[in-house]
Amino acid sequence: MVTDVRPRPIRTAAIANLGCKVNQAEMEGAARRLRERGIAVVDGDRSADLVLVNTCTVTAEADAKSRHAVRSARRASPDAAIVVTGCSVQVGRAAFTAADPAARLIDNRSKDALLAELDTLLGPGDRMEGAGSALVDRALPTLSGVAIEGTGIDGTGLVGTPIGGIADGRAAVERTRAFVKVQDGCSFFCTYCIIPTARGPERSLAPDVVLADVWRALAAGHREIVLTGINIGTYDGGWSERGPRGSHRSSALTLAGLVRRLLDETPVERIRLSSIEPQHVDDELLRVWSDGAPRTMPHVHLPLQSGDDGVLRRMGRRYTADGYASVVRRAREAIPGVAVHGDVIVGFPTEDDRSWQRSLAFIRSIGFAGIHVFRYSARPGTAATRMTGQIDEPAKKRRAAELLAHAADARAAWAERRAIWPTCCSRRASTTGGGSAMTRTTPWWRPPRSCPRLASRTSSAASRSMRSTPVGAIASSAASWRRRHRRHRPVRRRACGGHPEAERRRMPAERHPRPDCLFCRIVGGDLPARTVAEDDLVLAFHDIAPRSPTHVLVIPKVHIASAADLTEEDGPLLGRLFATIAGIARDSGISADGYRIVGNVGRWGGQTVDHLHFHLMGGRAFDWPPG
């Protein structure tokens, strides 16, 4: 807890956020509070008077990155007040004391009052007009951090006090999506997971507070609400009669009931769940989600972790592979065109080659729209560290590469199944939308591989539109594309004038990481990097020798030597790369003044690493032509 107030005035703040969408929701709340107090929120690699670091402990690598973020913050801002919070602080406080003895450490159990801590640190002199003292006196929930100030909510449901105070020149809405944290904690204690220790048992925010948070986000201009939590399926409305191992015999409100209230009592355009355990997807939730269409997004993220029952049992998961498949079938029956995403851990102890092959076969049978792949990382204090049959790192990397290759193919296959083809193409997707390219049942589309005329025109847009999982820095790109096409304009049906006989050059089926490639080693986690954005296809991180205040490298996770090795089928990947660049530029505040994107090919072109990459540089003026 903060016990003193720095005499040095705080005018700028930077935020370094690691980990899950729950962390993102918490820091979005902190950023809103800072702007309301007139504090300019600057890019994380720039000097600031105050730095917030929200840490993650889901893997040993996440712990290392969290400590690195604290050290980097101190190097960038030697005189700053640095506040470090999050899961890694909760389980390893001493390591952060060693990393920066001057940093203020707030563990998760004290995070309930994080925003009040910020108010105390900023001092009364920085308070915006109209903010009451109750903000400091009351304990704020460790949830979305979207506190309602002053008199609360008026008769229309809008915030009673204005939401001004943005001093850094950026728009009030940095993303179309707003993450609203409705639940925290978990008591499931999966054998590989340290989060129950870091976050504590389940607790939920009262529905009226969630509604107030949503209204605040809508008033700020957000159009999509993503409900998030550590174990969101255990949401109980703030009260429940607890059963064994985190279950509820009865509760004040279920998650389905909360979604129904949001649909009935707010004008939110789109609602999405960040992630939910398979056993919590019940008929009530599916019915509410189906009835809420099209405001409820046709997307569900179901953590799988393994497709082998023996491995699932040793993980302490609460379902079998068949049970998971049953949930997916019910979701697809209830929600037409639903995109199913999942998480998979490879290399869990005792996952021998036969278990891995069974798991891979099951994953292939599901037909995922997207897969997040993680290599097992031993966490001290978890039961899995004591298991026999630990898997060596080379085997984990091989399996991860194999699954990532399948994930890319599965994503492309799912997108093609959701497509509508022009009349010139022999393949068409069946639809109930009357030929519309953007209907409820066909929300994403792109041309078939055999149609080069449409491919060049739509590959970038299709790569953005097919994305259904929000990835912080680039979420607004896809939302912007969907806004421009909300009238569901049909595909113009005209002949392409014939297709060439020769097959187009195909992207290699597998582009395995190369051990001698610097960027492949960063993707694989062998070398550290200050990550800015990451999803299943793209990684963005700060350049270690920046040439401008903002200098970020954006690379594909698959190994492509240079732009000379791209094929027409890499269109979606290129779309994702440039959407990531655009999102980072917006979030770092350099879009308004302009920025430079540099891609080098070959030695004479200035390419020093044989892995396709783009430099995003901004924050200063550039000469033209470049030297």
XYZ file of C-alpha atoms in Angstrom:
627
model
C 0.000 0.000 0.000
C 1.178 3.538 -0.718
C 2.222 5.266 2.487
C 3.666 8.487 1.104
C 2.887 10.910 -1.678
C 5.688 12.034 -3.951
C 6.189 15.791 -3.869
C 7.141 15.697 -7.536
C 3.988 16.420 -9.577
C 2.766 13.566 -11.745
C 1.812 14.697 -15.235
C 2.532 11.609 -17.339
C 2.012 7.899 -16.789
C 2.932 4.715 -18.650
C 1.364 1.272 -18.317
C 3.073 -2.072 -18.902
C 0.549 -4.895 -18.963
C 1.341 -8.593 -19.197
C -0.926 -11.595 -19.252
C -4.624 -12.238 -19.688
C -7.620 -10.132 -20.635
C -8.456 -9.806 -16.950
C -5.200 -7.901 -16.506
C -6.094 -5.851 -19.563
C -9.476 -4.956 -18.083
C -7.819 -3.884 -14.831
C -5.297 -1.648 -16.570
C -7.913 -0.142 -18.882
C -9.721 0.906 -15.713
C -6.510 2.391 -14.326
C -5.863 4.256 -17.594
C -9.352 5.739 -17.511
C -8.812 6.902 -13.957
C -5.501 8.532 -14.852
C -7.000 10.415 -17.791
C -9.905 11.565 -15.658
C -7.305 13.042 -13.311
C -5.683 14.911 -16.208
C -2.670 12.585 -16.467
C -1.295 11.984 -19.968
C -0.862 8.262 -20.652
C 2.233 7.826 -22.818
C 3.803 4.908 -24.666
C 5.440 2.337 -22.395
C 8.984 2.920 -23.683
C 8.873 6.678 -23.026
C 9.850 8.439 -19.818
C 6.979 9.043 -17.411
C 6.360 10.335 -13.891
C 4.320 7.248 -12.946
C 4.598 3.691 -14.301
C 2.100 0.894 -13.615
C 3.274 -2.670 -14.231
C 0.632 -5.413 -14.104
C 2.388 -8.771 -13.939
C 1.576 -12.350 -14.934
C 2.674 -15.673 -13.454
C 0.978 -18.200 -15.733
C 4.403 -19.537 -16.803
C 7.995 -19.184 -15.622
C 8.631 -17.133 -18.753
C 5.785 -14.792 -17.772
C 7.431 -14.272 -14.368
C 10.739 -13.465 -16.071
C 9.053 -11.034 -18.473
C 7.278 -9.368 -15.554
C 10.552 -8.737 -13.722
C 12.141 -7.541 -16.975
C 9.251 -5.089 -17.431
C 9.942 -3.586 -14.002
C 13.658 -3.208 -14.727
C 12.907 -1.707 -18.152
C 10.480 0.760 -16.585
C 13.129 1.916 -14.148
C 15.686 2.354 -16.947
C 13.210 4.355 -19.044
C 12.011 6.446 -16.091
C 14.713 6.602 -13.387
C 12.816 9.102 -11.207
C 9.329 7.682 -11.667
C 7.000 6.281 -9.062
C 6.674 2.653 -10.161
C 3.675 0.623 -8.966
C 3.875 -3.132 -9.555
C 0.853 -5.374 -9.100
C -0.605 -8.620 -10.395
C -0.219 -12.356 -10.043
C 3.557 -12.537 -10.202
C 3.832 -10.098 -7.286
C 1.399 -12.256 -5.338
C 3.480 -15.436 -5.623
C 7.001 -13.980 -5.797
C 7.147 -10.638 -4.018
C 10.814 -10.949 -3.033
C 11.945 -11.169 -6.653
C 10.379 -7.780 -7.418
C 11.855 -6.211 -4.316
C 15.237 -7.350 -5.610
C 14.494 -6.112 -9.141
C 13.576 -2.614 -7.940
C 13.722 -1.862 -4.204
C 12.035 1.515 -4.768
C 8.990 0.099 -6.526
C 5.645 0.048 -4.726
C 4.313 -3.529 -4.680
C 0.575 -4.237 -4.540
C -0.379 -7.906 -4.464
C -3.689 -9.213 -5.759
C -5.324 -9.201 -2.356
C -4.560 -5.482 -2.060
C -5.508 -4.795 -5.673
C -9.076 -4.204 -4.531
C -7.945 -0.690 -3.675
C -5.557 -0.162 -6.606
C -7.457 2.824 -7.985
C -7.682 4.341 -4.519
C -3.911 3.832 -4.269
C -3.508 5.826 -7.472
C -5.653 8.610 -6.072
C -3.521 8.677 -2.932
C -0.317 8.699 -4.970
C -1.531 11.488 -7.240
C -2.652 13.554 -4.293
C -5.663 15.868 -3.886
C -4.115 18.612 -5.970
C -4.450 16.605 -9.158
C -8.088 15.642 -8.621
C -10.426 16.769 -11.365
C -13.266 19.056 -10.493
C -16.357 17.212 -9.326
C -14.677 14.049 -8.062
C -15.732 13.239 -4.520
C -13.618 12.077 -1.623
C -15.553 8.818 -1.489
C -13.324 7.571 -4.284
C -10.369 7.289 -1.932
C -12.293 6.218 1.135
C -14.117 3.220 -0.291
C -12.448 -0.041 -1.300
C -12.783 -0.509 -5.042
C -13.459 -4.010 -6.370
C -10.651 -5.727 -8.224
C -12.781 -5.861 -11.327
C -13.118 -3.615 -14.332
C -12.070 -0.514 -12.439
C -14.780 1.489 -14.219
C -15.983 3.272 -11.109
C -19.002 5.537 -11.247
C -18.090 8.900 -9.821
C -20.116 11.613 -8.113
C -23.826 10.843 -7.883
C -23.580 7.586 -9.820
C -26.173 6.928 -12.516
C -28.978 9.191 -13.577
C -32.405 8.206 -14.792
C -31.213 7.389 -18.314
C -28.501 5.053 -17.113
C -25.706 7.371 -18.209
C -22.927 8.419 -15.892
C -23.917 11.401 -13.801
C -20.556 13.151 -14.110
C -18.669 13.847 -17.346
C -15.880 11.588 -18.565
C -13.398 14.196 -19.778
C -9.808 14.625 -18.745
C -7.905 13.101 -21.666
C -4.782 15.234 -21.846
C -2.593 13.331 -24.306
C -4.386 14.270 -27.509
C -5.683 10.784 -28.248
C -9.312 9.923 -28.886
C -11.391 8.996 -25.869
C -11.983 5.531 -27.321
C -8.826 3.609 -28.156
C -10.645 0.379 -28.925
C -14.100 -0.488 -30.110
C -14.145 -3.233 -27.469
C -14.222 -2.562 -23.752
C -13.193 -5.342 -21.369
C -15.467 -5.459 -18.323
C -14.234 -7.724 -15.555
C -17.155 -9.329 -13.739
C -15.451 -12.098 -11.758
C -12.104 -12.873 -10.166
C -10.425 -15.890 -8.614
C -10.559 -19.662 -9.057
C -10.553 -22.656 -6.729
C -10.326 -25.428 -9.332
C -6.582 -25.990 -8.756
C -5.696 -27.661 -12.043
C -2.404 -29.427 -11.432
C -0.399 -27.179 -13.774
C -1.899 -23.835 -12.683
C -0.666 -21.365 -10.071
C -3.522 -18.889 -10.632
C -5.724 -20.087 -7.713
C -2.808 -19.283 -5.409
C -2.227 -15.937 -7.105
C -5.860 -14.838 -7.434
C -7.606 -16.539 -4.530
C -11.113 -18.070 -4.496
C -14.003 -17.050 -6.742
C -15.778 -13.776 -6.129
C -18.170 -11.876 -8.370
C -19.266 -8.304 -8.875
C -22.899 -7.452 -8.156
C -24.959 -7.130 -11.358
C -25.850 -3.482 -10.713
C -22.152 -2.632 -10.548
C -21.521 -4.532 -13.792
C -24.350 -2.628 -15.452
C -22.850 0.646 -14.221
C -19.487 -0.379 -15.664
C -21.104 -1.195 -19.006
C -22.969 2.108 -19.100
C -19.707 3.921 -18.392
C -18.013 2.131 -21.298
C -20.939 2.889 -23.622
C -20.883 6.537 -22.614
C -17.189 6.596 -23.543
C -18.061 5.382 -27.034
C -17.334 1.654 -26.848
C -19.605 -0.484 -29.022
C -18.669 -3.987 -27.905
C -18.472 -5.321 -24.348
C -16.261 -8.309 -23.564
C -17.185 -9.887 -20.236
C -14.082 -11.297 -18.647
C -12.993 -13.069 -15.478
C -10.534 -15.639 -14.215
C -13.252 -18.324 -14.106
C -16.219 -16.460 -15.545
C -18.553 -19.461 -15.563
C -18.647 -19.343 -11.746
C -20.251 -15.884 -11.790
C -22.834 -15.762 -8.983
C -24.010 -12.153 -8.838
C -22.126 -11.487 -5.607
C -23.624 -14.278 -3.504
C -23.890 -18.045 -3.706
C -24.235 -21.130 -1.597
C -20.944 -22.826 -2.294
C -20.669 -26.465 -3.247
C -17.511 -28.583 -3.514
C -14.520 -27.363 -5.560
C -15.952 -24.048 -6.626
C -19.457 -25.196 -7.617
C -22.657 -23.376 -6.599
C -25.754 -24.983 -5.122
C -27.599 -21.683 -5.592
C -26.651 -18.119 -6.472
C -28.010 -14.599 -6.670
C -27.607 -14.556 -10.470
C -26.058 -16.804 -13.093
C -23.849 -15.713 -15.966
C -26.766 -16.292 -18.337
C -28.916 -14.057 -16.159
C -26.269 -11.337 -16.250
C -26.099 -11.484 -20.055
C -29.900 -11.278 -20.232
C -29.892 -8.166 -18.057
C -27.243 -6.528 -20.229
C -29.332 -7.234 -23.318
C -32.533 -5.971 -21.708
C -31.226 -2.953 -19.818
C -28.489 -1.519 -22.044
C -28.254 -0.638 -25.744
C -24.891 -2.400 -26.151
C -24.426 -3.409 -29.785
C -22.246 -6.472 -29.232
C -21.490 -8.760 -26.294
C -18.755 -11.366 -26.141
C -17.383 -13.735 -23.493
C -13.610 -13.834 -23.238
C -13.225 -17.492 -22.176
C -15.385 -20.015 -20.349
C -14.774 -23.514 -19.037
C -16.598 -26.177 -21.127
C -18.576 -27.555 -18.183
C -20.086 -24.111 -17.570
C -21.693 -23.862 -21.022
C -25.197 -24.967 -20.043
C -28.495 -24.891 -21.917
C -29.559 -21.651 -20.214
C -26.461 -19.792 -21.422
C -26.802 -21.180 -24.964
C -30.482 -20.194 -25.050
C -29.730 -16.637 -23.923
C -26.904 -16.372 -26.418
C -29.103 -17.631 -29.263
C -32.012 -15.361 -28.333
C -29.683 -12.361 -28.098
C -28.478 -12.592 -31.705
C -27.209 -10.581 -33.483
C -26.047 -8.580 -30.443
C -24.387 -11.669 -28.952
C -21.310 -12.523 -31.004
C -21.138 -15.994 -32.648
C -17.921 -16.840 -30.847
C -17.023 -19.080 -27.913
C -13.588 -19.692 -26.411
C -13.432 -23.078 -24.664
C -10.095 -24.039 -23.065
C -9.320 -27.650 -24.053
C -5.692 -28.139 -22.866
C -5.529 -31.732 -24.182
C -7.566 -34.119 -26.295
C -6.396 -37.191 -24.383
C -8.506 -38.331 -21.434
C -5.531 -39.601 -19.439
C -3.743 -36.273 -19.718
C -6.939 -34.372 -18.904
C -7.367 -36.462 -15.759
C -3.799 -35.787 -14.619
C -4.290 -32.091 -15.355
C -7.260 -32.063 -12.984
C -9.638 -30.919 -15.713
C -13.352 -31.515 -15.122
C -14.394 -33.005 -18.440
C -13.420 -35.719 -20.901
C -12.660 -35.341 -24.591
C -16.123 -36.679 -25.444
C -17.692 -34.224 -23.016
C -15.831 -31.351 -24.657
C -16.967 -32.486 -28.111
C -20.556 -32.631 -26.832
C -20.349 -29.013 -25.653
C -19.036 -27.955 -29.066
C -21.890 -29.795 -30.824
C -24.506 -28.136 -28.610
C -22.948 -24.717 -29.165
C -23.032 -25.200 -32.931
C -26.638 -26.324 -32.835
C -27.679 -23.310 -30.750
C -25.522 -20.612 -32.405
C -25.400 -20.781 -36.228
C -21.947 -20.106 -37.625
C -20.280 -20.017 -34.208
C -16.487 -19.729 -34.177
C -15.037 -22.130 -31.605
C -11.596 -21.290 -30.250
C -9.562 -23.307 -27.776
C -6.368 -23.448 -25.724
C -4.009 -26.429 -25.816
C -1.003 -27.208 -23.612
C 1.620 -29.427 -25.247
C 4.265 -31.415 -23.377
C 2.374 -31.926 -20.117
C 4.074 -34.547 -17.886
C 3.251 -38.144 -18.968
C 2.038 -36.959 -22.392
C 3.912 -39.619 -24.337
C 3.853 -39.917 -28.132
C 0.680 -42.023 -28.157
C -1.127 -39.554 -25.897
C 0.022 -36.711 -28.104
C -1.211 -38.405 -31.264
C -4.604 -39.081 -29.654
C -4.786 -35.459 -28.572
C -3.832 -34.177 -32.026
C -6.403 -36.424 -33.716
C -9.119 -35.130 -31.391
C -8.126 -31.517 -32.010
C -8.323 -32.092 -35.764
C -11.792 -33.601 -35.382
C -13.231 -30.541 -33.624
C -12.784 -28.089 -36.498
C -11.545 -25.146 -34.459
C -11.658 -21.642 -35.880
C -8.561 -20.788 -33.838
C -6.188 -22.448 -31.380
C -3.890 -20.900 -28.791
C -0.859 -23.146 -28.280
C 1.197 -23.200 -25.072
C 4.209 -25.288 -24.126
C 3.915 -26.706 -20.617
C 5.914 -24.684 -18.085
C 6.541 -26.080 -14.610
C 5.305 -23.746 -11.893
C 6.710 -24.239 -8.374
C 3.898 -24.946 -5.967
C 1.768 -26.894 -8.454
C 1.172 -30.652 -8.349
C 2.395 -31.213 -11.909
C 5.966 -30.363 -10.958
C 6.058 -33.511 -8.821
C 4.821 -35.819 -11.574
C 7.043 -38.337 -13.303
C 7.346 -38.413 -17.077
C 8.446 -34.816 -17.627
C 8.743 -33.996 -21.351
C 11.975 -32.514 -22.715
C 11.970 -29.087 -24.360
C 12.821 -30.261 -27.911
C 9.767 -32.538 -27.875
C 7.572 -29.698 -26.611
C 8.805 -27.414 -29.388
C 8.212 -30.042 -32.076
C 4.678 -30.633 -30.879
C 3.996 -26.906 -30.606
C 5.228 -26.378 -34.167
C 3.059 -29.253 -35.429
C -0.005 -27.894 -33.677
C 0.637 -24.323 -34.827
C 0.811 -25.557 -38.426
C -2.526 -27.322 -37.963
C -3.995 -24.227 -36.280
C -3.138 -22.098 -39.321
C -4.728 -24.651 -41.665
C -7.792 -24.966 -39.433
C -8.286 -21.211 -39.359
C -8.098 -20.962 -43.140
C -10.445 -23.952 -43.568
C -12.979 -22.469 -41.182
C -12.879 -19.143 -43.016
C -13.456 -20.845 -46.360
C -16.425 -22.758 -44.962
C -17.956 -19.433 -43.960
C -17.396 -17.907 -47.403
C -19.751 -17.019 -50.253
C -18.203 -17.277 -53.697
C -18.955 -15.148 -56.748
C -20.653 -16.918 -59.637
C -17.389 -17.339 -61.528
C -16.092 -19.761 -58.915
C -17.091 -23.387 -58.852
C -17.248 -23.673 -55.041
C -19.907 -21.902 -53.007
C -20.710 -22.031 -49.344
C -24.229 -22.957 -48.350
C -26.016 -20.142 -46.503
C -29.377 -19.230 -45.092
C -28.682 -15.558 -45.577
C -30.181 -15.109 -49.038
C -26.868 -14.436 -50.759
C -25.624 -11.783 -48.396
C -21.880 -11.676 -47.847
C -22.183 -10.568 -44.246
C -25.257 -12.187 -42.702
C -25.754 -13.606 -39.236
C -24.918 -17.111 -40.449
C -22.040 -16.027 -42.723
C -20.223 -13.279 -40.849
C -16.815 -13.696 -42.495
C -15.846 -14.314 -46.098
C -13.003 -14.412 -48.563
C -12.654 -15.676 -52.166
C -11.520 -19.204 -52.958
C -7.888 -19.823 -53.746
C -8.730 -20.223 -57.442
C -10.021 -16.653 -57.848
C -6.968 -14.369 -58.196
C -8.992 -11.281 -59.110
C -10.881 -11.215 -55.827
C -7.978 -12.571 -53.797
C -5.808 -9.514 -54.209
C -8.710 -7.194 -53.438
C -10.078 -8.846 -50.313
C -7.384 -10.907 -48.643
C -6.404 -8.179 -46.198
C -9.965 -7.324 -45.233
C -10.903 -10.983 -44.962
C -7.970 -11.716 -42.695
C -9.212 -9.051 -40.320
C -12.861 -9.968 -40.514
C -12.343 -13.671 -39.909
C -10.814 -12.899 -36.533
C -13.197 -13.584 -33.696
C -10.888 -13.460 -30.669
C -9.935 -9.953 -29.525
C -6.203 -9.307 -29.474
C -5.646 -6.111 -27.527
C -3.675 -3.902 -29.867
C -5.439 -4.819 -33.124
C -9.046 -5.376 -32.093
C -10.196 -2.033 -33.474
C -9.010 -2.861 -37.001
C -11.447 -5.720 -37.422
C -14.225 -3.726 -35.768
C -13.615 -0.822 -38.119
C -13.856 -3.113 -41.138
C -17.109 -4.593 -39.871
C -18.563 -1.098 -39.321
C -17.910 -0.213 -42.939
C -19.737 -3.366 -44.052
C -22.598 -3.405 -41.574
C -25.186 -2.991 -44.348
C -24.377 -6.533 -45.468
C -23.734 -5.658 -49.085
C -23.837 -8.742 -51.298
C -20.940 -9.955 -53.383
C -21.144 -8.558 -56.889
C -21.746 -11.587 -59.045
C -19.786 -11.168 -62.228
C -17.522 -13.437 -64.174
C -13.801 -13.216 -63.633
C -13.171 -13.786 -67.314
C -11.711 -17.262 -66.766
C -8.986 -18.613 -64.549
C -5.436 -19.531 -65.569
C -4.829 -23.246 -66.021
C -1.726 -23.309 -63.910
C -2.204 -23.740 -60.177
C -1.165 -20.764 -58.108
C 1.934 -21.119 -56.079
C 0.940 -22.571 -52.707
C 2.321 -21.609 -49.351
C 4.458 -24.438 -47.939
C 2.412 -26.688 -45.666
C 4.897 -26.271 -42.825
C 7.341 -23.464 -42.134
C 9.172 -24.812 -39.167
C 11.254 -22.599 -36.869
C 14.969 -22.466 -37.641
C 17.371 -22.768 -34.705
C 19.795 -20.327 -36.352
C 17.134 -17.622 -36.818
C 17.125 -14.859 -34.198
C 13.421 -14.116 -34.577
C 12.434 -17.803 -34.528
C 14.205 -18.093 -31.193
C 12.265 -15.080 -29.880
C 8.988 -16.626 -31.075
C 9.934 -19.892 -29.388
C 10.702 -18.166 -26.100
C 14.427 -18.984 -26.169
C 15.331 -15.282 -26.221
C 13.548 -12.488 -24.301
C 11.730 -9.628 -25.991
C 9.501 -6.778 -24.841
C 6.259 -7.946 -26.370
C 3.786 -5.332 -27.607
C 1.157 -7.578 -29.229
C 0.829 -11.279 -29.917
C -1.677 -13.728 -31.359
C -1.510 -17.107 -33.079
C 0.053 -15.685 -36.278
C 1.913 -12.503 -35.388
C 4.371 -11.269 -32.750
C 5.266 -7.609 -32.178
C 8.028 -6.439 -29.852
C 10.215 -3.406 -29.182
C 13.413 -3.047 -31.178
C 16.461 -3.320 -28.913
C 18.164 -0.462 -30.803
C 15.309 1.978 -31.465
C 15.705 4.661 -34.138
C 12.644 6.595 -32.967
C 10.618 7.061 -29.759
C 8.312 4.268 -30.942
C 10.149 1.487 -32.775
C 8.434 -1.890 -32.930
C 9.245 -4.995 -34.971
C 6.266 -6.951 -36.303
C 6.948 -10.498 -37.529
C 5.050 -13.635 -38.545
C 5.449 -16.563 -36.172
C 6.138 -18.933 -39.059
C 9.563 -18.683 -40.655
C 9.454 -16.750 -43.924
C 12.891 -15.560 -44.972
C 11.790 -12.316 -46.625
C 9.044 -10.676 -48.671
C 10.553 -12.376 -51.734
C 9.276 -15.709 -50.369
C 5.655 -14.642 -49.993
C 2.934 -16.272 -52.081
C -0.589 -15.215 -52.954
C -1.880 -17.464 -50.186
C -0.030 -15.341 -47.625
C -2.593 -12.571 -48.147
C -4.401 -13.209 -44.828
C -1.084 -13.289 -42.978
C -0.030 -9.967 -44.511
C -3.420 -8.531 -43.596
C -2.880 -9.583 -39.999
C 0.637 -8.096 -39.947
C -0.544 -4.707 -41.183
C -3.650 -4.734 -38.976
C -1.318 -5.327 -36.028
C 0.849 -2.400 -37.120
C -2.179 -0.119 -37.438
C -3.461 -1.133 -34.006
C -0.111 -0.553 -32.317
C 0.176 2.842 -33.992
C -3.217 3.845 -32.627
C -2.513 2.561 -29.127
C 0.883 4.263 -28.961
C -0.566 7.600 -30.045
C 1.472 8.052 -33.241
C -1.358 7.682 -35.778
C -2.353 11.346 -35.771
C 1.094 12.651 -36.739
C 1.985 9.739 -39.006
C 4.534 6.948 -38.862
C 6.825 4.899 -41.078
C 6.598 1.187 -41.978
C 9.862 -0.247 -43.283
C 10.345 -3.664 -44.844
C 13.824 -4.642 -46.080
C 14.534 -7.436 -48.573
C 18.007 -8.879 -49.021
C 21.415 -7.669 -47.963
C 21.494 -4.662 -50.276
C 18.015 -3.748 -49.112
C 19.259 -3.558 -45.539
C 17.830 -6.846 -44.219
C 19.999 -8.092 -41.362
C 17.797 -10.950 -40.067
C 16.596 -13.595 -42.520
C 13.045 -13.595 -41.178
C 10.293 -11.434 -42.664
C 9.755 -8.386 -40.464
C 8.424 -4.866 -40.608
C 9.672 -1.881 -38.634
C 7.005 0.440 -37.202
C 8.613 3.764 -36.339
C 6.954 6.924 -35.070
C 7.059 9.741 -32.560
C 9.311 11.963 -34.677
C 9.520 13.420 -38.173
C 11.251 11.397 -40.926
C 13.069 12.639 -43.993
C 12.134 11.576 -47.503
C 13.578 9.828 -49.354
C 15.182 7.694 -46.640
C 18.949 7.327 -46.695
